[in-house]
mmCIF file of C-alpha atoms in Angstrom:
data_model
loop_
_atom_site.group_PDB
_atom_site.id
_atom_site.type_symbol
_atom_site.label_atom_id
_atom_site.label_comp_id
_atom_site.label_asym_id
_atom_site.label_seq_id
_atom_site.Cartn_x
_atom_site.Cartn_y
_atom_site.Cartn_z
ATOM 1 C CA MET A 1 35.126 -107.371 51.634
ATOM 2 C CA THR A 2 35.749 -103.583 51.227
ATOM 3 C CA SER A 3 33.431 -101.199 53.767
ATOM 4 C CA HIS A 4 31.796 -100.538 50.543
ATOM 5 C CA ASN A 5 30.483 -104.188 50.121
ATOM 6 C CA TYR A 6 29.293 -104.811 53.336
ATOM 7 C CA ALA A 7 27.294 -101.649 53.027
ATOM 8 C CA LEU A 8 26.126 -102.096 49.413
ATOM 9 C CA ASN A 9 24.644 -106.341 51.036
ATOM 10 C CA LEU A 10 23.431 -104.474 54.129
ATOM 11 C CA LEU A 11 21.297 -101.554 52.307
ATOM 12 C CA PHE A 12 19.910 -104.223 49.592
ATOM 13 C CA PHE A 13 18.059 -105.664 52.835
ATOM 14 C CA CYS A 14 17.426 -102.703 55.107
ATOM 15 C CA LEU A 15 15.228 -101.407 52.235
ATOM 16 C CA PHE A 16 13.078 -103.742 52.321
ATOM 17 C CA LEU A 17 11.846 -103.854 55.742
ATOM 18 C CA SER A 18 8.850 -102.050 57.209
ATOM 19 C CA PRO A 19 7.370 -100.286 59.226
ATOM 20 C CA LEU A 20 9.189 -96.993 58.482
ATOM 21 C CA VAL A 21 7.965 -96.062 62.161
ATOM 22 C CA ALA A 22 10.896 -98.859 62.962
ATOM 23 C CA GLN A 23 13.277 -97.967 60.327
ATOM 24 C CA SER A 24 14.836 -94.254 61.069
ATOM 25 C CA ILE A 25 18.171 -95.805 61.843
ATOM 26 C CA ILE A 26 18.199 -97.706 59.340
ATOM 27 C CA PHE A 27 17.260 -94.521 57.191
ATOM 28 C CA ASP A 28 20.383 -92.838 58.785
ATOM 29 C CA GLY A 29 22.673 -95.383 58.246
ATOM 30 C CA ILE A 30 21.688 -95.013 54.788
ATOM 31 C CA TRP A 31 21.796 -91.993 54.246
ATOM 32 C CA GLU A 32 25.103 -91.980 55.605
ATOM 33 C CA VAL A 33 26.418 -94.603 53.541
ATOM 34 C CA LEU A 34 25.421 -92.733 50.436
ATOM 35 C CA GLU A 35 27.431 -89.621 51.230
ATOM 36 C CA ARG A 36 30.444 -91.766 52.007
ATOM 37 C CA TRP A 37 29.874 -93.907 49.200
ATOM 38 C CA PRO A 38 28.041 -91.880 45.939
ATOM 39 C CA ILE A 39 28.758 -94.070 43.466
ATOM 40 C CA LEU A 40 25.554 -95.905 45.635
ATOM 41 C CA ALA A 41 23.387 -93.056 45.170
ATOM 42 C CA PRO A 42 22.225 -94.133 41.159
ATOM 43 C CA ARG A 43 20.927 -97.029 42.277
ATOM 44 C CA TYR A 44 19.116 -96.530 45.600
ATOM 45 C CA LEU A 45 18.206 -93.014 46.059
ATOM 46 C CA SER A 46 14.676 -93.068 43.778
ATOM 47 C CA LEU A 47 13.649 -96.329 46.148
ATOM 48 C CA ILE A 48 14.443 -94.598 49.204
ATOM 49 C CA ASN A 49 12.342 -91.630 48.462
ATOM 50 C CA ALA A 50 9.701 -93.323 47.191
ATOM 51 C CA LYS A 51 9.153 -94.945 50.720
ATOM 52 C CA LEU A 52 9.972 -91.500 52.588
ATOM 53 C CA GLU A 53 6.816 -90.183 50.176
ATOM 54 C CA ASN A 54 4.786 -92.681 51.064
ATOM 55 C CA PHE A 55 5.256 -92.904 54.081
ATOM 56 C CA ALA A 56 4.279 -89.112 54.298
ATOM 57 C CA ARG A 57 1.100 -89.399 51.841
ATOM 58 C CA THR A 58 -0.920 -92.676 52.665
ATOM 59 C CA PRO A 59 -3.265 -91.336 55.175
ATOM 60 C CA GLU A 60 -3.275 -94.257 58.103
ATOM 61 C CA THR A 61 0.394 -93.624 58.867
ATOM 62 C CA VAL A 62 1.699 -92.004 61.191
ATOM 63 C CA GLY A 63 3.657 -89.341 58.872
ATOM 64 C CA TYR A 64 0.637 -88.486 57.069
ATOM 65 C CA LYS A 65 -1.198 -87.884 60.617
ATOM 66 C CA VAL A 66 1.802 -85.815 61.186
ATOM 67 C CA LEU A 67 1.596 -83.400 58.485
ATOM 68 C CA ASN A 68 -1.648 -83.275 58.609
ATOM 69 C CA ASN A 69 -2.486 -82.175 62.503
ATOM 70 C CA ILE A 70 -4.164 -85.738 63.402
ATOM 71 C CA ARG A 71 -3.365 -85.650 66.926
ATOM 72 C CA ILE A 72 -1.608 -89.003 67.787
ATOM 73 C CA PRO A 73 -2.895 -90.529 71.289
ATOM 74 C CA TRP A 74 0.975 -90.217 73.389
ATOM 75 C CA THR A 75 2.282 -93.927 73.379
ATOM 76 C CA SER A 76 4.282 -96.483 76.229
ATOM 77 C CA THR A 77 7.587 -94.861 75.613
ATOM 78 C CA ILE A 78 8.691 -92.132 74.294
ATOM 79 C CA GLY A 79 9.991 -93.638 70.557
ATOM 80 C CA ASP A 80 7.318 -95.981 70.116
ATOM 81 C CA GLU A 81 5.347 -94.477 67.273
ATOM 82 C CA VAL A 82 5.952 -90.597 66.890
ATOM 83 C CA GLY A 83 9.104 -89.929 68.755
ATOM 84 C CA LEU A 84 12.159 -91.198 66.398
ATOM 85 C CA PHE A 85 10.674 -91.864 62.417
ATOM 86 C CA PRO A 86 11.286 -88.156 61.556
ATOM 87 C CA ILE A 87 15.440 -88.781 61.987
ATOM 88 C CA ALA A 88 14.842 -90.501 58.491
ATOM 89 C CA TYR A 89 13.398 -87.576 56.859
ATOM 90 C CA LEU A 90 16.656 -85.007 58.459
ATOM 91 C CA ALA A 91 18.825 -87.139 57.141
ATOM 92 C CA ARG A 92 17.821 -86.981 53.264
ATOM 93 C CA LEU A 93 17.958 -82.659 54.566
ATOM 94 C CA SER A 94 21.494 -83.243 55.268
ATOM 95 C CA TYR A 95 22.613 -85.691 51.898
ATOM 96 C CA TYR A 96 20.287 -82.739 49.482
ATOM 97 C CA ARG A 97 22.131 -80.124 51.745
ATOM 98 C CA LYS A 98 25.762 -81.451 50.036
ATOM 99 C CA HIS A 99 24.036 -83.015 47.017
ATOM 100 C CA PRO A 100 21.597 -80.152 45.749
ATOM 101 C CA SER A 101 18.939 -81.556 43.373
ATOM 102 C CA GLY A 102 15.390 -79.254 41.664
ATOM 103 C CA LEU A 103 13.841 -82.342 42.561
ATOM 104 C CA TYR A 104 14.018 -82.074 45.852
ATOM 105 C CA ASN A 105 11.623 -79.939 48.044
ATOM 106 C CA ARG A 106 13.451 -79.547 51.543
ATOM 107 C CA SER A 107 9.491 -78.451 52.995
ATOM 108 C CA MET A 108 7.851 -81.839 54.322
ATOM 109 C CA ASP A 109 11.454 -83.321 55.742
ATOM 110 C CA ILE A 110 11.616 -80.290 57.774
ATOM 111 C CA ASN A 111 7.807 -80.016 58.963
ATOM 112 C CA ILE A 112 8.096 -83.114 59.817
ATOM 113 C CA SER A 113 10.612 -82.817 61.959
ATOM 114 C CA THR A 114 9.412 -79.647 63.686
ATOM 115 C CA LEU A 115 5.831 -81.097 64.500
ATOM 116 C CA VAL A 116 6.774 -84.123 66.234
ATOM 117 C CA ALA A 117 9.640 -82.113 67.847
ATOM 118 C CA THR A 118 7.602 -79.364 68.750
ATOM 119 C CA GLU A 119 3.852 -81.278 69.577
ATOM 120 C CA TYR A 120 5.298 -84.998 70.605
ATOM 121 C CA VAL A 121 8.683 -85.236 71.603
ATOM 122 C CA VAL A 122 9.393 -82.002 73.732
ATOM 123 C CA PRO A 123 6.101 -82.001 75.917
ATOM 124 C CA TRP A 124 6.159 -85.814 76.480
ATOM 125 C CA PRO A 125 3.756 -86.107 79.403
ATOM 126 C CA VAL A 126 5.101 -89.022 81.295
ATOM 127 C CA ARG A 127 8.386 -87.367 83.512
ATOM 128 C CA LEU A 128 9.926 -88.229 86.856
ATOM 129 C CA LYS A 129 9.648 -85.085 89.885
ATOM 130 C CA ASP A 130 13.089 -83.986 88.604
ATOM 131 C CA GLY A 131 11.481 -83.319 84.714
ATOM 132 C CA THR A 132 13.626 -87.211 83.531
ATOM 133 C CA ILE A 133 11.977 -88.671 80.777
ATOM 134 C CA ALA A 134 10.058 -91.505 81.824
ATOM 135 C CA ALA A 135 7.399 -94.238 81.103
ATOM 136 C CA ASP A 136 4.079 -95.873 82.238
ATOM 137 C CA LEU A 137 5.838 -99.596 82.010
ATOM 138 C CA GLY A 138 8.900 -101.002 83.824
ATOM 139 C CA TRP A 139 9.874 -104.306 83.935
ATOM 140 C CA PRO A 140 7.637 -107.606 85.771
ATOM 141 C CA GLY A 141 7.079 -107.400 89.724
ATOM 142 C CA GLN A 142 7.559 -103.305 89.803
ATOM 143 C CA GLU A 143 5.087 -101.565 91.595
ATOM 144 C CA GLY A 144 4.869 -97.770 89.970
ATOM 145 C CA HIS A 145 3.198 -96.160 87.034
ATOM 146 C CA GLY A 146 5.387 -93.281 85.087
ATOM 147 C CA THR A 147 8.145 -94.219 87.125
ATOM 148 C CA PHE A 148 10.037 -96.592 84.977
ATOM 149 C CA VAL A 149 13.636 -94.633 83.810
ATOM 150 C CA TRP A 150 14.720 -96.270 80.298
ATOM 151 C CA ALA A 151 17.859 -96.463 78.805
ATOM 152 C CA ASP A 152 16.659 -96.910 75.202
ATOM 153 C CA ASP A 153 14.805 -93.397 76.044
ATOM 154 C CA SER A 154 18.151 -91.807 75.949
ATOM 155 C CA PHE A 155 18.526 -91.527 71.947
ATOM 156 C CA MET A 156 14.351 -91.821 71.422
ATOM 157 C CA GLY A 157 13.480 -88.881 73.530
ATOM 158 C CA THR A 158 16.787 -86.380 72.786
ATOM 159 C CA GLY A 159 18.163 -87.865 69.001
ATOM 160 C CA LEU A 160 15.468 -85.972 67.131
ATOM 161 C CA LEU A 161 16.166 -82.753 69.549
ATOM 162 C CA SER A 162 19.775 -83.067 68.807
ATOM 163 C CA HIS A 163 19.845 -83.612 64.606
ATOM 164 C CA LEU A 164 16.925 -81.373 63.994
ATOM 165 C CA SER A 165 19.333 -78.319 66.037
ATOM 166 C CA LEU A 166 22.564 -79.425 63.414
ATOM 167 C CA LEU A 167 19.997 -79.001 60.555
ATOM 168 C CA LEU A 168 17.594 -76.199 61.338
ATOM 169 C CA ASP A 169 20.352 -74.039 63.805
ATOM 170 C CA ARG A 170 17.940 -74.538 67.118
ATOM 171 C CA ARG A 171 19.646 -74.272 70.142
ATOM 172 C CA ASP A 172 16.962 -74.471 72.166
ATOM 173 C CA LEU A 173 16.797 -78.105 71.175
ATOM 174 C CA ALA A 174 20.334 -78.872 71.285
ATOM 175 C CA ASN A 175 20.386 -77.625 75.411
ATOM 176 C CA ILE A 176 17.000 -79.817 75.721
ATOM 177 C CA ALA A 177 19.116 -82.751 74.240
ATOM 178 C CA GLY A 178 22.108 -82.643 76.508
ATOM 179 C CA SER A 179 20.028 -81.306 80.075
ATOM 180 C CA MET A 180 18.193 -84.481 79.309
ATOM 181 C CA LEU A 181 20.910 -86.685 78.942
ATOM 182 C CA LEU A 182 22.061 -85.267 81.682
ATOM 183 C CA LEU A 183 18.857 -86.089 83.707
ATOM 184 C CA ILE A 184 19.391 -89.676 82.212
ATOM 185 C CA ASP A 185 22.965 -90.730 83.272
ATOM 186 C CA SER A 186 22.604 -88.830 86.751
ATOM 187 C CA HIS A 187 19.085 -92.488 87.117
ATOM 188 C CA LEU A 188 21.380 -95.072 85.162
ATOM 189 C CA PHE A 189 24.587 -94.801 85.600
ATOM 190 C CA ASP A 190 26.795 -97.184 87.322
ATOM 191 C CA SER A 191 29.915 -95.372 88.648
ATOM 192 C CA ALA A 192 31.780 -98.924 89.910
ATOM 193 C CA SER A 193 31.373 -99.781 86.378
ATOM 194 C CA GLY A 194 31.150 -97.340 84.095
ATOM 195 C CA LEU A 195 28.238 -98.425 82.433
ATOM 196 C CA HIS A 196 24.461 -98.358 82.050
ATOM 197 C CA PHE A 197 21.560 -99.586 84.112
ATOM 198 C CA HIS A 198 18.982 -100.754 81.596
ATOM 199 C CA GLY A 199 16.387 -99.370 84.043
ATOM 200 C CA TYR A 200 15.433 -97.449 87.048
ATOM 201 C CA ASN A 201 12.385 -97.935 88.956
ATOM 202 C CA ASP A 202 11.813 -93.919 90.591
ATOM 203 C CA PHE A 203 9.272 -95.441 92.810
ATOM 204 C CA ASN A 204 10.958 -97.895 94.923
ATOM 205 C CA LYS A 205 14.447 -96.138 94.325
ATOM 206 C CA GLU A 206 15.641 -99.773 92.597
ATOM 207 C CA HIS A 207 17.606 -100.215 89.673
ATOM 208 C CA SER A 208 17.139 -102.793 87.122
ATOM 209 C CA CYS A 209 19.198 -106.044 87.274
ATOM 210 C CA CYS A 210 21.384 -105.796 84.119
ATOM 211 C CA LYS A 211 23.556 -103.407 81.869
ATOM 212 C CA TRP A 212 22.567 -104.571 78.017
ATOM 213 C CA GLY A 213 24.906 -103.770 75.451
ATOM 214 C CA ARG A 214 22.144 -101.903 73.227
ATOM 215 C CA ALA A 215 21.033 -100.252 75.906
ATOM 216 C CA ASN A 216 24.215 -98.477 76.429
ATOM 217 C CA GLY A 217 24.955 -98.507 72.953
ATOM 218 C CA TRP A 218 21.550 -96.088 72.426
ATOM 219 C CA ILE A 219 23.271 -94.048 75.798
ATOM 220 C CA MET A 220 26.553 -93.479 73.856
ATOM 221 C CA MET A 221 25.061 -92.939 70.695
ATOM 222 C CA ALA A 222 22.700 -89.980 72.375
ATOM 223 C CA HIS A 223 25.500 -88.500 73.763
ATOM 224 C CA VAL A 224 27.721 -88.387 70.697
ATOM 225 C CA ASP A 225 24.562 -86.808 68.381
ATOM 226 C CA ALA A 226 24.208 -84.006 71.213
ATOM 227 C CA LEU A 227 27.477 -82.706 71.763
ATOM 228 C CA LEU A 228 27.916 -82.556 68.077
ATOM 229 C CA ALA A 229 24.344 -80.533 67.984
ATOM 230 C CA ILE A 230 26.068 -77.871 71.110
ATOM 231 C CA ALA A 231 29.098 -77.959 69.933
ATOM 232 C CA ARG A 232 27.851 -75.970 66.776
ATOM 233 C CA TYR A 233 27.105 -73.276 69.651
ATOM 234 C CA GLY A 234 30.171 -72.597 70.955
ATOM 235 C CA PRO A 235 31.722 -73.764 74.299
ATOM 236 C CA SER A 236 29.359 -73.515 77.470
ATOM 237 C CA THR A 237 28.898 -75.852 80.702
ATOM 238 C CA LEU A 238 26.365 -78.050 78.760
ATOM 239 C CA PHE A 239 28.583 -79.455 76.588
ATOM 240 C CA ASP A 240 31.789 -79.918 79.275
ATOM 241 C CA SER A 241 29.018 -82.010 80.925
ATOM 242 C CA VAL A 242 27.548 -83.975 78.463
ATOM 243 C CA LEU A 243 30.975 -84.939 77.300
ATOM 244 C CA ASP A 244 32.472 -85.761 80.807
ATOM 245 C CA ASN A 245 30.126 -88.581 81.067
ATOM 246 C CA PHE A 246 30.501 -89.647 77.505
ATOM 247 C CA LYS A 247 33.952 -90.002 78.234
ATOM 248 C CA LYS A 248 32.905 -92.200 81.794
ATOM 249 C CA HIS A 249 30.912 -94.155 80.117
ATOM 250 C CA ALA A 250 33.208 -94.598 76.525
ATOM 251 C CA GLN A 251 36.551 -95.746 79.202
ATOM 252 C CA GLY A 252 33.511 -98.338 80.809
ATOM 253 C CA ALA A 253 32.951 -99.865 77.644
ATOM 254 C CA LEU A 254 36.401 -99.868 76.624
ATOM 255 C CA ALA A 255 37.067 -102.282 80.259
ATOM 256 C CA VAL A 256 34.401 -104.974 78.956
ATOM 257 C CA GLN A 257 35.297 -105.101 74.989
ATOM 258 C CA SER A 258 35.770 -108.957 74.500
ATOM 259 C CA PRO A 259 39.413 -109.966 72.918
ATOM 260 C CA SER A 260 37.398 -110.843 69.581
ATOM 261 C CA GLY A 261 36.223 -107.061 69.729
ATOM 262 C CA LEU A 262 32.696 -107.688 70.316
ATOM 263 C CA TRP A 263 31.135 -106.571 73.129
ATOM 264 C CA HIS A 264 28.497 -109.102 74.687
ATOM 265 C CA GLU A 265 24.483 -109.033 74.904
ATOM 266 C CA VAL A 266 25.090 -107.830 78.551
ATOM 267 C CA LEU A 267 28.105 -106.129 78.846
ATOM 268 C CA ASP A 268 29.725 -106.652 82.233
ATOM 269 C CA VAL A 269 28.498 -110.949 81.851
ATOM 270 C CA PRO A 270 31.144 -112.678 79.754
ATOM 271 C CA SER A 271 29.157 -115.926 79.219
ATOM 272 C CA THR A 272 26.348 -113.962 77.464
ATOM 273 C CA PHE A 273 26.727 -113.779 73.616
ATOM 274 C CA LEU A 274 28.241 -111.205 71.497
ATOM 275 C CA GLU A 275 26.068 -108.891 70.466
ATOM 276 C CA THR A 276 26.266 -106.857 66.882
ATOM 277 C CA SER A 277 24.524 -103.758 67.532
ATOM 278 C CA CYS A 278 25.887 -103.001 70.444
ATOM 279 C CA THR A 279 29.301 -103.578 69.175
ATOM 280 C CA ALA A 280 28.208 -101.528 66.038
ATOM 281 C CA MET A 281 26.742 -98.147 68.618
ATOM 282 C CA PHE A 282 29.980 -98.276 70.242
ATOM 283 C CA LEU A 283 32.363 -98.228 67.298
ATOM 284 C CA TYR A 284 29.839 -95.164 65.516
ATOM 285 C CA SER A 285 30.340 -93.462 68.910
ATOM 286 C CA PHE A 286 34.420 -94.062 69.709
ATOM 287 C CA ASN A 287 35.251 -92.977 65.807
ATOM 288 C CA THR A 288 33.192 -90.148 66.573
ATOM 289 C CA GLY A 289 35.167 -89.278 69.791
ATOM 290 C CA VAL A 290 38.682 -89.802 68.506
ATOM 291 C CA SER A 291 37.808 -87.825 65.098
ATOM 292 C CA LYS A 292 36.269 -84.942 67.727
ATOM 293 C CA GLY A 293 39.459 -85.053 70.238
ATOM 294 C CA TRP A 294 37.132 -86.103 72.505
ATOM 295 C CA LEU A 295 38.390 -88.924 72.688
ATOM 296 C CA ASP A 296 42.929 -90.242 73.129
ATOM 297 C CA ALA A 297 43.738 -91.691 70.171
ATOM 298 C CA ALA A 298 46.264 -93.640 71.454
ATOM 299 C CA THR A 299 43.812 -95.303 73.631
ATOM 300 C CA PHE A 300 40.222 -96.045 71.915
ATOM 301 C CA LYS A 301 42.002 -96.414 67.987
ATOM 302 C CA PRO A 302 43.344 -100.213 68.408
ATOM 303 C CA ALA A 303 39.753 -100.525 70.067
ATOM 304 C CA ILE A 304 38.036 -99.274 67.046
ATOM 305 C CA GLN A 305 40.102 -101.689 65.034
ATOM 306 C CA LYS A 306 39.035 -104.477 66.720
ATOM 307 C CA ALA A 307 35.601 -103.738 66.972
ATOM 308 C CA TYR A 308 35.254 -103.572 63.418
ATOM 309 C CA ALA A 309 37.283 -106.831 62.280
ATOM 310 C CA GLY A 310 35.397 -108.492 65.456
ATOM 311 C CA MET A 311 31.701 -106.898 63.410
ATOM 312 C CA LEU A 312 32.552 -107.852 60.674
ATOM 313 C CA THR A 313 32.800 -111.500 61.621
ATOM 314 C CA ASN A 314 28.782 -111.446 62.074
ATOM 315 C CA ILE A 315 27.847 -110.043 58.583
ATOM 316 C CA PRO A 316 28.121 -112.707 56.334
ATOM 317 C CA LEU A 317 27.803 -112.108 52.581
ATOM 318 C CA ASN A 318 24.956 -112.016 52.094
ATOM 319 C CA GLY A 319 24.691 -109.042 54.442
ATOM 320 C CA GLU A 320 21.932 -110.641 57.116
ATOM 321 C CA VAL A 321 23.791 -109.890 59.813
ATOM 322 C CA GLN A 322 24.267 -112.457 62.815
ATOM 323 C CA ASN A 323 23.710 -112.022 66.404
ATOM 324 C CA ILE A 324 21.865 -108.817 66.309
ATOM 325 C CA CYS A 325 19.432 -108.905 69.414
ATOM 326 C CA GLU A 326 15.837 -107.940 69.010
ATOM 327 C CA GLY A 327 14.160 -105.421 70.364
ATOM 328 C CA THR A 328 13.783 -106.244 74.227
ATOM 329 C CA GLY A 329 12.207 -104.617 76.916
ATOM 330 C CA ILE A 330 13.530 -104.667 80.470
ATOM 331 C CA GLY A 331 14.225 -108.193 81.869
ATOM 332 C CA THR A 332 14.619 -109.337 85.863
ATOM 333 C CA ASP A 333 17.912 -111.718 85.324
ATOM 334 C CA VAL A 334 20.217 -112.359 83.019
ATOM 335 C CA ALA A 335 18.739 -115.815 81.398
ATOM 336 C CA PHE A 336 16.249 -113.163 79.580
ATOM 337 C CA TYR A 337 18.659 -111.092 78.056
ATOM 338 C CA GLU A 338 20.650 -114.339 76.753
ATOM 339 C CA ALA A 339 17.355 -115.949 75.443
ATOM 340 C CA ARG A 340 16.692 -112.985 73.668
ATOM 341 C CA GLY A 341 15.735 -114.206 69.881
ATOM 342 C CA ARG A 342 18.551 -112.663 67.251
ATOM 343 C CA ASN A 343 16.569 -112.492 63.677
ATOM 344 C CA TYR A 344 18.110 -109.362 62.200
ATOM 345 C CA LEU A 345 15.052 -108.853 60.696
ATOM 346 C CA LEU A 346 13.287 -107.683 64.106
ATOM 347 C CA SER A 347 15.831 -105.453 64.741
ATOM 348 C CA SER A 348 15.458 -102.317 62.809
ATOM 349 C CA PRO A 349 17.333 -99.905 65.016
ATOM 350 C CA GLY A 350 20.219 -102.610 65.641
ATOM 351 C CA LEU A 351 20.963 -102.861 61.726
ATOM 352 C CA GLY A 352 21.061 -99.099 61.453
ATOM 353 C CA SER A 353 23.606 -98.485 63.717
ATOM 354 C CA VAL A 354 25.721 -101.389 61.922
ATOM 355 C CA LEU A 355 24.843 -99.107 58.827
ATOM 356 C CA ARG A 356 26.112 -95.899 60.821
ATOM 357 C CA ALA A 357 29.096 -97.698 61.986
ATOM 358 C CA ILE A 358 30.194 -98.998 58.392
ATOM 359 C CA ALA A 359 29.958 -95.920 57.205
ATOM 360 C CA SER A 360 32.090 -94.251 59.655
ATOM 361 C CA MET A 361 35.304 -96.027 59.515
ATOM 362 C CA ASP A 362 38.387 -94.515 58.090
ATOM 363 C CA ILE A 363 39.513 -97.356 55.901
#
């Protein structure tokens, strides 16, 4: 089965998932698929645009509130309600820059993305003393309030800024994204394994138990997107630092890739199940790293081919992705992660990463 057909089947299911707040990465992947295979555009453009328009025009939605200056209360983590969804609109802006249409008005996409970035992401109030994005909630048995760093927030707190910087020439946002990733790395990266812990509690300086696959996928994709943004403005020490961390992480992930090409739910625990979304995130990141010359092709291309072949074993002909972990908090032991549900309908961000990975393949 071709990449085109896998993407087509996934598109059908992804378009009907809800709500949009949780679908930003799906829509990012959808626009990348349409860019890769323009033949799909006539079939899906009207439906995709209708969903985006409705989310911005319906009064009870977050999109409507942002555009109409209705203040949204801060939530428990930076990407929960507001910080991530505008990526769907920026992906549309990017698509129509390459495929102009007189029916498309870019002003809403720019406004909704800029407002969220400047009013909700950049001024996020819960932080460690060094400025690292933090959260009020951690994991069971831990004291502290506003002291928890989540690996997931590496993407939730920087992804929009990186995308916006690329499209609107906002170097300041690229610098914020890159600098934040360096801070998050300083708290979560394990130099011995080259992997990241899922969480860190600054109250007692303790890491969570495990190196969850998708958490590491979020961090790696966040680095790739930030590097793409920072590189736009020429050489810099910030770019070099983010790239150095990305390379170390890529080597760490490469070392724990299973013989099947997939990665485990807990990356360094081979007894845990082989998980699809983290595999897709690493696949996308490795692909981008090789194409940009950041990663050695001779080392990483075999891993890319293995990962792609392995990922496709979890995508049957009907497009219902298998072995994809549901949304997950920070756990206290390996058993917590192993027991997580694998209903693809409850893993919108994970599905989006699969679309991005398929679109990135040059085969």
